[in-house]
Coordinates of C-alpha atoms and ligand atoms in Angstrom, one line a residue:
M1 CA 7.0 -28.1 13.9
K2 CA 7.1 -24.4 13.3
T3 CA 6.3 -21.9 16.0
I4 CA 4.1 -19.1 14.9
T5 CA 2.7 -16.0 16.6
V6 CA -1.1 -15.7 16.7
A7 CA -3.2 -12.7 17.6
K8 CA -7.0 -13.2 17.9
G9 CA -7.7 -9.5 17.5
D10 CA -11.0 -7.7 18.1
G11 CA -14.6 -7.9 16.9
I12 CA -15.1 -11.0 14.8
G13 CA -11.3 -11.8 15.2
P14 CA -11.5 -14.4 18.0
E15 CA -14.4 -16.3 16.2
I16 CA -12.7 -16.5 12.8
M17 CA -9.3 -17.2 14.3
D18 CA -10.8 -20.2 16.4
A19 CA -12.4 -21.5 13.2
T20 CA -9.2 -21.1 11.2
L21 CA -7.0 -22.8 13.8
K22 CA -9.5 -25.7 14.2
I23 CA -9.2 -26.3 10.5
L24 CA -5.4 -26.1 10.6
K25 CA -5.3 -28.5 13.5
A26 CA -7.6 -31.0 11.8
A27 CA -5.4 -30.9 8.6
N28 CA -2.4 -31.7 10.8
A29 CA -0.5 -28.5 10.1
Q30 CA 2.8 -28.7 11.9
I31 CA 2.6 -25.5 13.8
K32 CA 3.0 -24.6 17.5
I33 CA 1.1 -21.4 18.6
E34 CA 2.3 -18.6 20.8
E35 CA -0.6 -16.2 21.4
I36 CA -0.2 -12.5 22.0
E37 CA -2.7 -9.8 22.7
V38 CA -2.8 -6.7 20.4
G39 CA -5.4 -4.2 19.5
E40 CA -8.3 -2.6 21.3
K41 CA -7.7 -3.9 24.8
V42 CA -4.1 -2.8 24.7
Y43 CA -5.0 0.6 23.2
L44 CA -7.6 1.2 25.8
S45 CA -5.3 0.2 28.6
G46 CA -3.4 3.4 27.8
N47 CA -0.9 2.0 25.3
T48 CA -1.4 4.2 22.2
S49 CA 0.6 1.9 20.0
G50 CA -1.8 -1.1 20.6
I51 CA 1.1 -3.5 21.3
S52 CA 3.3 -4.3 24.2
K53 CA 7.1 -4.8 24.2
D54 CA 6.7 -8.5 25.0
A55 CA 4.4 -8.9 22.1
W56 CA 6.9 -7.3 19.7
Q57 CA 9.5 -9.7 21.1
T58 CA 7.4 -12.7 20.4
I59 CA 6.6 -11.6 16.8
R60 CA 10.3 -10.9 16.1
K61 CA 11.4 -14.2 17.6
N62 CA 9.0 -16.4 15.7
K63 CA 9.1 -14.3 12.5
I64 CA 5.8 -15.8 11.2
F65 CA 2.6 -14.0 12.4
L66 CA -1.0 -15.0 11.8
K67 CA -3.2 -12.0 12.8
A68 CA -6.9 -11.6 13.0
P69 CA -8.3 -8.1 12.3
I70 CA -8.1 -5.5 15.0
T71 CA -10.1 -2.4 15.9
T72 CA -8.4 1.0 15.9
P73 CA -10.3 3.1 18.4
Q74 CA -11.6 6.3 16.8
G75 CA -9.9 9.6 17.8
G76 CA -7.6 9.9 20.8
G77 CA -4.4 9.8 18.6
Y78 CA -4.3 6.0 18.3
K79 CA -1.9 5.0 15.5
S80 CA -3.0 2.2 13.2
L81 CA -1.2 -0.9 14.5
N82 CA -1.5 -2.6 11.1
V83 CA 0.5 0.2 9.4
T84 CA 3.0 0.3 12.4
M85 CA 3.5 -3.5 12.2
R86 CA 4.1 -3.6 8.4
K87 CA 6.6 -0.7 8.6
S88 CA 8.4 -1.7 11.8
L89 CA 9.0 -5.3 10.6
G90 CA 9.9 -4.2 7.1
L91 CA 7.0 -6.1 5.5
Y92 CA 7.4 -4.3 2.2
A93 CA 5.3 -6.6 0.0
N94 CA 1.5 -7.0 0.4
I95 CA 0.2 -9.8 -1.8
R96 CA -3.6 -10.3 -2.4
P97 CA -4.7 -13.0 -4.7
C98 CA -8.2 -12.3 -6.0
K99 CA -9.8 -15.3 -7.9
S100 CA -13.5 -15.7 -8.6
L101 CA -15.4 -18.8 -7.6
H102 CA -18.0 -18.7 -10.4
P103 CA -20.7 -20.1 -10.4
F104 CA -20.7 -20.8 -6.6
V105 CA -20.1 -17.2 -5.4
S106 CA -21.9 -14.5 -7.3
T107 CA -19.6 -12.3 -9.4
K108 CA -19.8 -10.5 -12.7
H109 CA -16.3 -11.8 -13.6
K110 CA -16.3 -15.5 -13.9
D111 CA -12.7 -15.7 -15.2
M112 CA -11.0 -13.3 -12.8
D113 CA -7.7 -14.5 -11.4
V114 CA -5.6 -11.4 -10.5
V115 CA -2.8 -11.0 -7.9
I116 CA -2.4 -7.5 -6.6
I117 CA 1.1 -6.7 -5.2
R118 CA 1.0 -3.6 -3.2
E119 CA 4.0 -1.6 -1.9
N120 CA 3.5 -1.7 1.8
E121 CA 5.8 0.7 3.6
E122 CA 6.0 4.1 2.0
D123 CA 4.0 6.6 -0.2
L124 CA 1.5 8.6 1.8
Y125 CA 1.5 6.0 4.5
G126 CA 4.5 7.6 6.1
G127 CA 1.8 9.5 7.9
I128 CA 4.0 12.6 7.9
E129 CA 1.4 15.3 8.1
H130 CA 1.5 18.9 9.1
Q131 CA -0.8 21.9 9.2
Q132 CA 1.2 24.7 7.6
T133 CA -1.2 27.7 7.4
D134 CA -4.6 28.4 8.7
E135 CA -6.0 27.0 5.4
V136 CA -3.6 24.3 4.3
V137 CA -2.5 20.9 5.6
Q138 CA 0.1 18.7 4.0
C139 CA 0.8 14.9 3.8
L140 CA 4.2 14.0 2.5
K141 CA 4.4 11.4 -0.2
L142 CA 7.7 9.7 -0.1
I143 CA 8.8 7.1 -2.7
S144 CA 12.3 5.7 -2.5
R145 CA 14.4 3.8 -5.1
P146 CA 15.0 0.9 -2.7
G147 CA 11.3 0.8 -2.0
C148 CA 10.5 0.6 -5.7
E149 CA 13.2 -1.8 -6.6
K150 CA 12.2 -4.2 -3.8
I151 CA 8.5 -4.3 -4.6
I152 CA 8.8 -4.4 -8.4
R153 CA 11.4 -7.1 -8.3
Y154 CA 9.2 -9.1 -5.9
A155 CA 6.3 -8.8 -8.4
F156 CA 8.4 -10.1 -11.3
E157 CA 9.9 -12.9 -9.2
Y158 CA 6.4 -13.8 -8.0
A159 CA 5.3 -14.0 -11.7
R160 CA 8.3 -16.1 -12.6
L161 CA 7.9 -18.5 -9.7
Y162 CA 4.2 -19.0 -10.0
G163 CA 4.1 -19.2 -13.8
R164 CA 2.3 -15.9 -14.4
K165 CA 2.5 -14.4 -17.8
K166 CA 2.3 -10.6 -17.3
V167 CA 3.1 -7.9 -14.7
T168 CA 1.2 -4.6 -15.0
C169 CA 2.2 -1.5 -13.2
F170 CA -0.4 1.2 -12.1
T171 CA 0.8 4.7 -11.3
K172 CA -0.3 8.3 -11.9
D173 CA 3.0 9.5 -13.3
N174 CA 1.4 11.9 -15.8
I175 CA 0.7 14.1 -12.8
M176 CA 3.3 13.0 -10.2
K177 CA 6.4 12.9 -12.4
Q178 CA 8.9 12.6 -9.6
T179 CA 7.3 10.1 -7.2
D180 CA 5.1 7.9 -9.4
G181 CA 7.6 8.7 -12.2
L182 CA 10.3 6.9 -10.2
F183 CA 8.1 3.9 -9.6
H184 CA 7.3 3.7 -13.3
R185 CA 11.0 4.1 -14.3
V186 CA 12.2 1.4 -11.9
F187 CA 9.4 -0.8 -13.3
D188 CA 10.7 -0.3 -16.8
E189 CA 14.3 -1.0 -15.7
I190 CA 13.5 -4.2 -13.8
A191 CA 11.1 -5.5 -16.6
Q192 CA 14.2 -5.7 -18.8
E193 CA 15.6 -8.4 -16.5
Y194 CA 12.5 -10.6 -17.2
P195 CA 12.2 -10.8 -21.0
N196 CA 9.9 -13.9 -20.8
I197 CA 7.3 -12.0 -18.7
E198 CA 5.1 -9.5 -20.5
N199 CA 5.0 -6.1 -18.9
E200 CA 2.8 -3.0 -19.3
H201 CA 2.0 0.2 -17.5
W202 CA -1.4 1.8 -17.1
I203 CA -2.3 5.2 -15.6
I204 CA -4.1 4.2 -12.4
D205 CA -7.5 5.8 -13.2
I206 CA -8.1 4.0 -16.5
G207 CA -6.2 0.9 -15.2
A208 CA -8.5 0.6 -12.2
A209 CA -11.6 1.2 -14.4
R210 CA -10.5 -1.6 -16.8
L211 CA -9.8 -3.9 -13.8
A212 CA -13.3 -3.3 -12.4
D213 CA -14.8 -3.9 -15.9
T214 CA -12.5 -6.5 -17.5
P215 CA -10.3 -8.2 -14.8
E216 CA -9.5 -11.1 -17.2
M217 CA -7.0 -8.8 -19.0
F218 CA -4.8 -8.6 -15.9
D219 CA -2.5 -11.1 -14.3
V220 CA -0.1 -9.7 -11.6
I221 CA -0.5 -5.9 -10.9
V222 CA 2.1 -4.0 -8.9
M223 CA 1.5 -0.5 -7.5
P224 CA 2.4 2.0 -4.8
N225 CA 0.8 1.8 -1.4
L226 CA -2.3 4.0 -1.5
Y227 CA -3.5 2.8 -4.9
G228 CA -2.8 -0.8 -3.8
D229 CA -4.9 -0.3 -0.7
V230 CA -7.9 0.9 -2.6
V231 CA -7.6 -1.2 -5.8
S232 CA -7.0 -4.5 -3.9
D233 CA -10.3 -4.1 -1.9
V234 CA -12.1 -3.4 -5.1
A235 CA -10.5 -6.4 -6.8
A236 CA -11.4 -8.7 -3.9
Q237 CA -15.0 -7.4 -3.8
I238 CA -15.6 -7.9 -7.6
A239 CA -14.1 -11.3 -7.4
G240 CA -16.8 -12.3 -4.9
S241 CA -16.5 -10.6 -1.5
V242 CA -13.9 -8.9 0.7
G243 CA -14.9 -11.6 3.2
L244 CA -13.2 -14.3 1.0
A245 CA -9.7 -12.8 0.5
G246 CA -6.5 -13.2 2.5
S247 CA -3.2 -11.4 2.2
S248 CA 0.4 -11.9 3.1
N249 CA 2.8 -9.1 4.2
I250 CA 6.3 -10.2 3.4
G251 CA 9.6 -8.8 4.5
D252 CA 13.2 -10.0 4.4
S253 CA 13.0 -11.8 7.7
C254 CA 9.4 -11.6 9.0
A255 CA 6.0 -12.2 7.5
M256 CA 2.5 -11.5 8.6
F257 CA -0.7 -13.2 7.2
E258 CA -4.2 -11.9 7.6
A259 CA -7.7 -11.5 6.2
I260 CA -8.2 -8.3 4.1
H261 CA -11.3 -7.2 5.9
G262 CA -11.6 -5.5 9.3
S263 CA -13.0 -6.5 12.7
A264 CA -16.6 -6.0 11.7
P265 CA -17.8 -5.1 15.2
M266 CA -21.5 -5.0 14.2
I267 CA -21.5 -8.8 13.7
A268 CA -19.1 -9.7 16.4
N269 CA -19.9 -12.5 19.0
Q270 CA -22.8 -13.8 16.9
N271 CA -20.9 -16.8 15.3
V272 CA -22.0 -15.6 11.8
A273 CA -18.8 -14.1 10.3
N274 CA -17.1 -15.8 7.4
P275 CA -13.7 -17.2 8.4
S276 CA -12.6 -17.7 4.8
G277 CA -10.5 -14.5 4.5
L278 CA -8.4 -15.4 7.5
L279 CA -8.3 -19.1 6.4
Q280 CA -6.9 -17.8 3.0
G281 CA -4.3 -15.8 4.9
A282 CA -3.4 -19.0 6.8
I283 CA -3.1 -21.0 3.6
L284 CA -0.7 -18.3 2.2
M285 CA 1.2 -18.8 5.5
L286 CA 1.4 -22.6 5.2
N287 CA 2.8 -22.2 1.7
H288 CA 5.3 -19.6 2.9
I289 CA 6.7 -21.9 5.6
G290 CA 6.9 -24.8 3.2
Q291 CA 3.9 -26.8 4.4
T292 CA 2.5 -26.9 0.9
E293 CA 0.7 -30.3 1.2
V294 CA -1.3 -29.1 4.2
A295 CA -2.0 -25.8 2.4
E296 CA -3.2 -27.7 -0.7
K297 CA -5.4 -30.1 1.4
I298 CA -7.1 -27.2 3.1
Q299 CA -7.6 -25.1 0.0
N300 CA -9.2 -28.0 -1.9
A301 CA -11.5 -28.8 1.1
W302 CA -12.5 -25.1 1.2
L303 CA -13.2 -25.0 -2.6
K304 CA -15.3 -28.2 -2.2
T305 CA -17.2 -26.6 0.7
V306 CA -17.9 -23.5 -1.3
E307 CA -18.9 -25.6 -4.3
E308 CA -21.3 -27.6 -2.1
G309 CA -23.2 -24.3 -1.5
I310 CA -22.3 -24.3 2.2
H311 CA -22.1 -20.5 2.8
T312 CA -22.0 -18.0 5.6
F313 CA -24.6 -15.2 5.4
D314 CA -22.3 -12.7 3.5
V315 CA -22.0 -14.8 0.4
Y316 CA -25.3 -16.8 0.8
K317 CA -27.6 -16.2 -2.2
E318 CA -30.9 -17.9 -2.8
G319 CA -30.7 -20.0 -5.9
I320 CA -26.9 -20.4 -5.7
S321 CA -26.3 -21.4 -2.1
K322 CA -27.6 -24.6 -0.5
Q323 CA -27.2 -24.1 3.2
K324 CA -26.6 -20.9 5.4
V325 CA -24.2 -21.8 8.1
S326 CA -22.5 -20.2 11.1
T327 CA -18.8 -19.5 11.5
S328 CA -18.2 -22.8 13.4
E329 CA -20.5 -24.8 11.2
F330 CA -18.5 -23.6 8.1
A331 CA -15.2 -24.6 9.8
D332 CA -16.7 -28.1 10.5
A333 CA -17.9 -28.4 6.9
V334 CA -14.3 -27.6 5.7
I335 CA -12.9 -30.2 8.1
A336 CA -15.4 -32.8 6.9
N337 CA -14.1 -32.2 3.3
L338 CA -10.4 -32.5 4.1
D339 CA -9.0 -35.0 1.6
Q340 CA -11.8 -34.1 -0.9
Y341 CA -11.4 -32.1 -4.1
P342 CA -13.7 -29.7 -5.8
S343 CA -15.4 -31.2 -8.9
V344 CA -16.3 -28.0 -10.9
L345 CA -13.8 -25.5 -9.6
E346 CA -10.2 -26.1 -10.5
K347 CA -8.5 -28.1 -7.8
V348 CA -5.2 -26.5 -6.6
H349 CA -1.8 -28.0 -6.7
Y350 CA 1.0 -26.0 -4.9
E351 CA 4.5 -26.6 -6.1
K352 CA 7.0 -27.5 -3.3
G353 CA 10.1 -25.5 -2.6
I354 CA 9.1 -22.2 -4.1
T355 CA 11.5 -19.7 -2.5
F356 CA 12.2 -16.1 -3.3
N357 CA 15.9 -15.4 -3.7
L358 CA 15.8 -11.6 -3.9
P359 CA 19.1 -9.7 -4.1
K360 CA 19.8 -7.2 -1.3
Y361 CA 19.4 -3.6 -2.4
E362 CA 22.6 -2.1 -3.4
R363 CA 23.0 1.6 -3.0
K364 CA 24.2 3.2 -6.2
A365 CA 27.1 5.7 -6.3
P366 CA 25.7 9.1 -5.4
A367 CA 24.7 11.4 -8.3
K368 CA 26.3 14.8 -8.9
K369 CA 24.0 17.1 -7.0
E370 CA 23.8 20.8 -7.8
L371 CA 21.7 23.5 -6.2
L372 CA 19.7 25.5 -8.7
G373 CA 17.5 27.5 -6.4
V374 CA 15.0 27.2 -3.6
D375 CA 11.2 27.1 -3.1
I376 CA 10.2 29.1 -0.1
F377 CA 6.7 28.4 1.2
V378 CA 5.0 31.3 3.0
Q379 CA 1.8 32.0 4.7
W380 CA 0.3 35.3 3.4
N381 CA -3.3 36.4 3.9
G382 CA -3.5 38.8 0.9
E383 CA -5.1 38.0 -2.4
E384 CA -3.1 39.8 -5.1
A385 CA -0.1 37.7 -6.1
D386 CA 1.5 40.9 -7.6
Q387 CA 1.5 42.5 -4.1
L388 CA 3.2 39.4 -2.6
A389 CA 5.7 39.4 -5.4
Q390 CA 6.7 43.0 -4.5
L391 CA 7.2 42.0 -0.9
L392 CA 9.2 38.9 -1.9
Q393 CA 11.4 40.7 -4.4
Q394 CA 12.9 42.5 -1.4
L395 CA 14.6 39.1 -0.6
N396 CA 16.4 39.0 -4.0
N397 CA 20.1 38.8 -3.8
G398 CA 22.9 38.9 -6.3
D399 CA 22.6 35.1 -6.9
A400 CA 18.9 34.3 -6.7
Q401 CA 15.8 36.2 -7.5
L402 CA 12.1 35.6 -7.3
T403 CA 11.1 33.8 -10.5
M404 CA 7.7 32.4 -9.9
I405 CA 4.9 32.2 -7.3
T406 CA 2.4 29.3 -7.3
N407 CA -0.7 28.7 -5.2
R408 CA -1.6 25.0 -4.7
G409 CA 0.8 24.3 -7.5
V410 CA -0.7 26.7 -10.1
K411 CA 1.4 29.6 -11.3
V412 CA -0.1 32.9 -10.1
W413 CA 2.9 35.2 -10.8
P414 CA 4.2 36.4 -13.2
E415 CA 1.2 36.5 -15.5
G416 CA -1.3 34.7 -13.3
F417 CA -5.1 34.6 -14.1
E418 CA -7.5 36.5 -11.9
E419 CA -9.8 33.4 -12.0
T420 CA -7.3 31.3 -10.0
F421 CA -8.5 30.7 -6.5
C422 CA -5.8 31.4 -4.0
T423 CA -5.4 30.1 -0.4
D424 CA -3.0 31.5 2.2
H425 CA -0.2 29.1 1.2
W426 CA 2.2 30.3 -1.4
R427 CA 5.3 28.7 -3.0
C428 CA 7.9 31.3 -4.0
R429 CA 10.7 30.1 -6.3
Y430 CA 14.1 31.7 -6.2
Q431 CA 16.7 31.0 -9.0
T432 CA 19.2 32.9 -11.0
A433 CA 17.8 34.5 -14.1
E434 CA 20.1 32.3 -16.3
G435 CA 19.3 29.1 -14.4
N436 CA 22.8 28.8 -13.0
V437 CA 23.9 26.9 -9.9
I438 CA 23.8 28.8 -6.6
D439 CA 25.4 28.0 -3.2
N440 CA 23.6 27.3 0.1
E441 CA 24.6 30.6 1.5
S442 CA 22.3 32.4 -0.8
V443 CA 19.4 30.4 0.5
I444 CA 20.4 31.4 4.0
K445 CA 20.5 35.1 2.9
I446 CA 17.0 34.9 1.5
L447 CA 15.7 33.3 4.7
S448 CA 17.4 35.8 6.9
K449 CA 16.0 38.7 4.8
A450 CA 12.6 37.1 5.1
W451 CA 12.9 37.1 8.8
E452 CA 13.9 40.9 8.7
H453 CA 10.8 41.7 6.6
Q454 CA 8.5 39.6 8.8
I455 CA 7.6 37.2 6.1
D456 CA 6.1 34.0 7.5
V457 CA 8.2 31.2 6.0
I458 CA 6.6 27.8 6.6
K459 CA 9.3 25.6 5.0
T460 CA 11.8 25.5 2.1
E461 CA 12.5 22.9 -0.5
N462 CA 15.9 23.0 -2.4
L463 CA 15.8 22.7 -6.2
Y464 CA 18.4 20.3 -7.4
L465 CA 19.9 18.9 -10.6
F466 CA 20.9 15.3 -10.1
D467 CA 23.5 14.3 -12.7
G468 CA 22.4 17.3 -14.7
Q469 CA 18.7 16.3 -14.7
R470 CA 16.1 18.8 -13.3
S471 CA 14.6 17.0 -10.3
F472 CA 11.7 19.2 -9.3
S473 CA 8.4 20.0 -10.8
L474 CA 7.6 23.1 -12.8
G475 CA 4.6 25.2 -11.8
Q476 CA 1.3 24.3 -13.4
G477 CA 1.0 26.8 -16.3
Q478 CA 4.8 27.6 -16.2
Ligands
NAD501 P1 -14.9 -4.2 8.0 O1 -14.1 -5.0 7.0 O2 -14.6 -4.6 9.4 O3 -16.4 -4.4 7.7 C1 -17.0 -3.9 6.5 C2 -18.2 -4.7 6.2 O4 -17.9 -6.0 5.8 C3 -19.2 -4.8 7.3 O5 -20.5 -4.6 6.8 C4 -19.0 -6.3 7.8 O6 -20.2 -6.8 8.3 C5 -18.6 -7.0 6.5 N1 -17.6 -8.1 6.8 C6 -16.3 -7.9 7.1 N2 -15.7 -9.0 7.3 C7 -16.6 -10.0 7.3 C8 -16.6 -11.4 7.5 N3 -15.5 -12.1 7.7 N4 -17.8 -12.1 7.3 C9 -18.9 -11.4 7.0 N5 -19.0 -10.1 6.8 C10 -17.9 -9.4 7.0 O7 -14.6 -2.7 7.9 P2 -14.9 -1.5 8.8 O8 -16.3 -1.6 9.4 O9 -14.6 -0.3 8.0 O10 -13.8 -1.5 10.0 C11 -14.1 -2.1 11.3 C12 -12.8 -2.0 12.1 O11 -11.8 -2.8 11.5 C13 -12.2 -0.6 12.2 O12 -11.8 -0.4 13.5 C14 -11.0 -0.7 11.3 O13 -9.9 0.2 11.7 C15 -10.6 -2.1 11.5 N6 -9.9 -2.7 10.3 C16 -8.9 -3.6 10.6 C17 -8.2 -4.2 9.6 C18 -7.1 -5.2 10.0 O14 -6.9 -5.5 11.1 N7 -6.3 -5.6 9.0 C19 -8.5 -3.9 8.3 C20 -9.5 -3.1 8.0 C21 -10.2 -2.5 9.0

């Protein structure tokens, strides 16, 4: 008997969780439930995190968490509990299988069978945002080597353990050469360790277009957090419906399982919501805790039910569906089909004893890090970059001089174009004329002169060589 934590969530959460748990019980899943309250009620009681200390303790004790969707109240500074949970518990891998159920659920892609593996902790989801000038706000995109290695290794191990043939990587490293570039580089490195699994990289825009058009050409796809968030919803929707997909969030010690959709407040308390997404999450959970036979039994019963045309309103379609049912009726139909197999759709068989043995991340020896200069970001309300350059050249010192000014990344000095639109946010680069190494003191000298000349410095970024490699972007047009 495995003790798991359950949260019934908000909106349609309690209805779909009751339906899911009823099916698990009827299938004789060996689970004991400890329920916690998270979400809207907790937020509105004045707890801006949406979760109490006791609830955290229960989740961390049981390690396995089945969670119904929750509502994040609009405004009021409430942080998304989903993001907090994934990050606090170190749930770095988000796995979303998207398989079509043609001809029983309407889809343009009858042979689609894709697993999206999304990095779940970093990227723009650090939520590190600042307003820097009157006109410009910033969100910091952080990508780490351990983050990339963990998720990419997970994707290849997933492919190996589940007999998948190919792992594809989506990034936008033609533009983001440092952040997405690192993700792509680590993908290429780790792919070498799996010579029997095909690997390929696509730029995300054309990759996503091909996925939406020809999903059969993909198998397992791994990508950074934001792209994965968007692309996995698209993938679930084109496979049939977001209402049919579940996902797992896996970490080294804890795991959380859920439907991919939200709390759908518009249809709450009407007993009409489709419980399939959460049920799929629960099946991923049963596999994860080694109860593969129960998982298999429920999945085959669910496929049989879908095949019989017993559908909730969201997938019901005249001509394809046979019977429009409520949430609880759908659960009862699945229960009635336990021990039955689909006859047209492929019946599932889950291998026993699939366990991931992933190595702990090992920090590499530090690189030789040399300071080449500094980018000083300033707020300035003028329009002529040449005028700003004159002001900023007053900060030059023997070591470092102003070499470039960009506005929103585009070089505007020297030799900018008058057509370039400029905001009040300027990046001013100081380096030696010869591109030599400088010391930290010369950065401090520049900053203290900026203070004397009343230049409004917002922030600085050091320009480094790591093991002799330039590790910062050039200005666009430089
Ligand atoms: P949603 O997924 O709740 O609903 C989008 C649409 O899909 C709605 O039209 C809804 O009727 C339909 N739908 C969703 N699930 C369904 C189901 N099981 N059966 C039938 N139809 C279904 O997205 P939203 O409206 O943007 O978000 C509502 C709330 O959910 C927000 O507060 C959001 O923050 C939250 N949310 C939570 C999670 C989560 O807990 N993991 C995920 C996404 C959104």
